[in-house]
XYZ file of C-alpha atoms in Angstrom:
190
model
C -0.024 -0.322 0.089
C 2.565 2.497 0.934
C 4.139 1.635 -2.640
C 1.298 2.324 -4.253
C 0.411 5.777 -2.129
C 4.031 6.821 -2.929
C 3.641 6.385 -6.616
C 0.043 8.084 -6.647
C 1.262 10.811 -4.706
C 4.664 11.365 -6.699
C 2.253 11.223 -10.369
C -0.024 13.816 -8.297
C -3.148 11.244 -9.304
C -4.430 11.443 -5.975
C -5.220 15.213 -6.112
C -9.102 16.084 -7.040
C -9.405 19.589 -8.479
C -6.034 20.933 -7.200
C -6.824 19.216 -3.589
C -6.327 16.184 -1.305
C -9.343 14.759 0.666
C -8.859 14.711 4.230
C -9.229 11.188 4.759
C -6.835 10.095 1.847
C -4.263 12.473 3.300
C -4.925 10.913 7.062
C -4.546 7.295 5.377
C -1.401 8.037 3.318
C 0.120 9.722 6.664
C -0.866 6.494 8.398
C 0.293 3.924 6.442
C 3.836 5.847 5.710
C 4.360 6.029 9.782
C 2.994 2.260 9.920
C 6.011 1.264 7.497
C 8.343 3.571 9.256
C 8.692 5.670 6.364
C 9.331 8.393 8.488
C 11.090 11.096 6.611
C 9.137 10.494 3.353
C 5.596 10.792 5.666
C 7.452 14.222 7.074
C 8.387 15.302 3.807
C 4.606 14.196 2.230
C 2.986 16.145 5.077
C 4.956 19.532 4.643
C 4.849 19.438 0.727
C 1.173 18.147 0.505
C -0.733 20.023 3.572
C -1.267 23.107 1.581
C -3.737 21.109 -0.650
C -5.692 20.164 1.703
C -9.294 21.645 1.843
C -8.789 24.797 4.455
C -11.397 24.347 6.558
C -10.263 20.878 7.702
C -6.392 21.423 6.703
C -5.644 22.749 10.372
C -6.813 19.481 12.120
C -5.715 17.366 9.688
C -2.089 18.790 9.876
C -2.025 18.684 13.606
C -3.392 14.888 13.980
C -0.701 14.066 11.084
C 2.285 16.026 12.776
C 1.325 14.476 16.532
C 1.072 10.755 14.371
C 4.425 11.457 13.230
C 6.164 12.519 16.222
C 4.724 9.403 17.928
C 5.991 7.163 15.261
C 9.404 8.958 15.993
C 9.194 7.950 19.512
C 9.043 11.780 20.458
C 5.651 11.331 22.689
C 6.184 14.520 24.423
C 6.263 16.271 21.203
C 3.161 14.363 20.285
C 1.438 15.315 23.706
C 2.760 19.158 23.080
C 0.800 19.102 19.572
C -2.168 18.103 20.587
C -2.415 19.666 24.042
C -4.422 22.676 23.308
C -6.543 21.963 20.299
C -10.075 21.596 19.958
C -11.202 19.646 16.680
C -13.723 20.848 14.641
C -14.665 17.121 13.329
C -15.210 14.824 16.275
C -13.337 11.805 14.674
C -9.946 14.123 15.034
C -11.065 14.165 18.412
C -10.990 10.527 18.188
C -7.919 9.980 16.896
C -6.127 12.640 19.016
C -7.621 10.894 22.175
C -5.922 7.623 21.116
C -2.610 9.248 20.132
C -2.747 10.678 23.611
C -3.440 7.610 25.278
C -0.793 5.630 23.702
C 1.859 8.263 24.559
C 0.827 8.725 28.382
C 1.128 4.736 28.026
C 4.679 4.649 27.036
C 5.952 7.530 29.141
C 6.981 7.183 32.685
C 5.476 9.339 35.173
C 2.190 10.052 33.656
C 0.263 7.724 35.313
C -2.137 9.995 36.620
C -2.542 11.724 33.264
C -2.904 8.177 31.988
C -5.826 7.611 34.219
C -7.343 10.835 33.736
C -7.711 10.476 29.645
C -8.876 7.331 30.437
C -11.756 8.742 32.157
C -12.312 11.472 29.822
C -12.109 9.223 26.590
C -15.001 7.321 28.157
C -17.129 10.424 28.891
C -16.036 11.672 25.105
C -17.289 8.139 23.485
C -20.443 8.331 25.482
C -21.197 11.666 24.987
C -21.252 11.890 21.483
C -24.434 10.814 19.702
C -22.903 10.863 15.706
C -20.435 8.213 17.400
C -21.725 4.894 16.048
C -22.106 1.893 18.457
C -19.397 -0.368 16.586
C -16.972 2.819 16.674
C -17.614 3.175 20.616
C -16.986 -0.390 21.290
C -14.007 -0.297 19.101
C -12.804 2.096 21.200
C -14.150 1.491 24.634
C -12.465 -1.979 24.152
C -9.285 -0.366 23.160
C -9.310 1.810 26.265
C -10.059 -1.071 28.586
C -7.134 -3.283 27.096
C -4.833 -0.174 27.461
C -5.443 0.147 30.944
C -4.697 -3.368 31.435
C -1.546 -3.481 30.069
C -0.626 0.135 31.707
C -1.417 -2.080 34.861
C 1.051 -4.953 34.061
C 4.112 -2.992 33.298
C 4.472 -2.263 37.074
C 4.677 -6.119 37.724
C 7.048 -8.566 37.396
C 5.118 -11.934 36.328
C 2.804 -10.923 33.684
C 3.051 -13.884 31.277
C -0.415 -15.415 32.298
C -2.185 -12.158 32.257
C -0.685 -11.146 29.206
C -2.100 -14.282 27.080
C -5.518 -13.498 28.308
C -5.587 -10.171 27.002
C -3.849 -11.297 24.033
C -6.513 -13.849 23.449
C -9.574 -11.152 24.628
C -7.728 -8.662 21.696
C -7.989 -12.024 19.341
C -11.727 -12.365 19.792
C -12.926 -8.783 19.089
C -12.152 -8.596 15.351
C -13.145 -4.716 15.541
C -10.815 -3.273 18.297
C -9.325 -0.370 17.484
C -4.940 -0.057 17.274
C -4.696 -3.743 17.267
C -1.343 -4.481 16.147
C -0.414 -1.354 18.717
C -1.573 -3.710 21.454
C 0.106 -6.799 20.051
C 3.249 -4.866 20.038
C 2.707 -3.777 23.717
C 1.888 -7.308 24.664
C 5.259 -8.687 23.117
C 7.211 -6.107 24.811
C 5.582 -7.075 28.170
C 6.508 -10.664 27.511
C 10.296 -10.048 27.528
């Protein structure tokens, strides 16, 4: 997918009427980060960010840059990027809270912030009527597993608990951020 997206970007066949669709831009950034093509992704954001529709450009670039910082393991920078933003689109709020939760998980000394975000994230999901029940369930399950894994990080022998969590993830085909959760499980096994 990355190679196809890179080709489409280089040939500018992804532009419609001179603009990038926000969703397509976000997908390209996400795929670039997922395959660790971080320099290319950063260049893409910087070069093509101005090709986004103006009304969502700011939010899309904030989320994209926060995701890039997260994948560069610069968790504090990702949190700084997201710190004061009020997103116009609730989906961007959902992505921002997910990135924040993952950053707080990774950082030591942010346990209180992690717990506060868990509570506010649950509230956000239950307060928004525009979020489908499937999306709510997907992210609610993600938050629950994050909480379980965060608790296990401070324990010595986690092998049995980790296997139960891995089975829980596997049984839920629609859980958000499954690959990241599996990666965290593998880290806890070591």
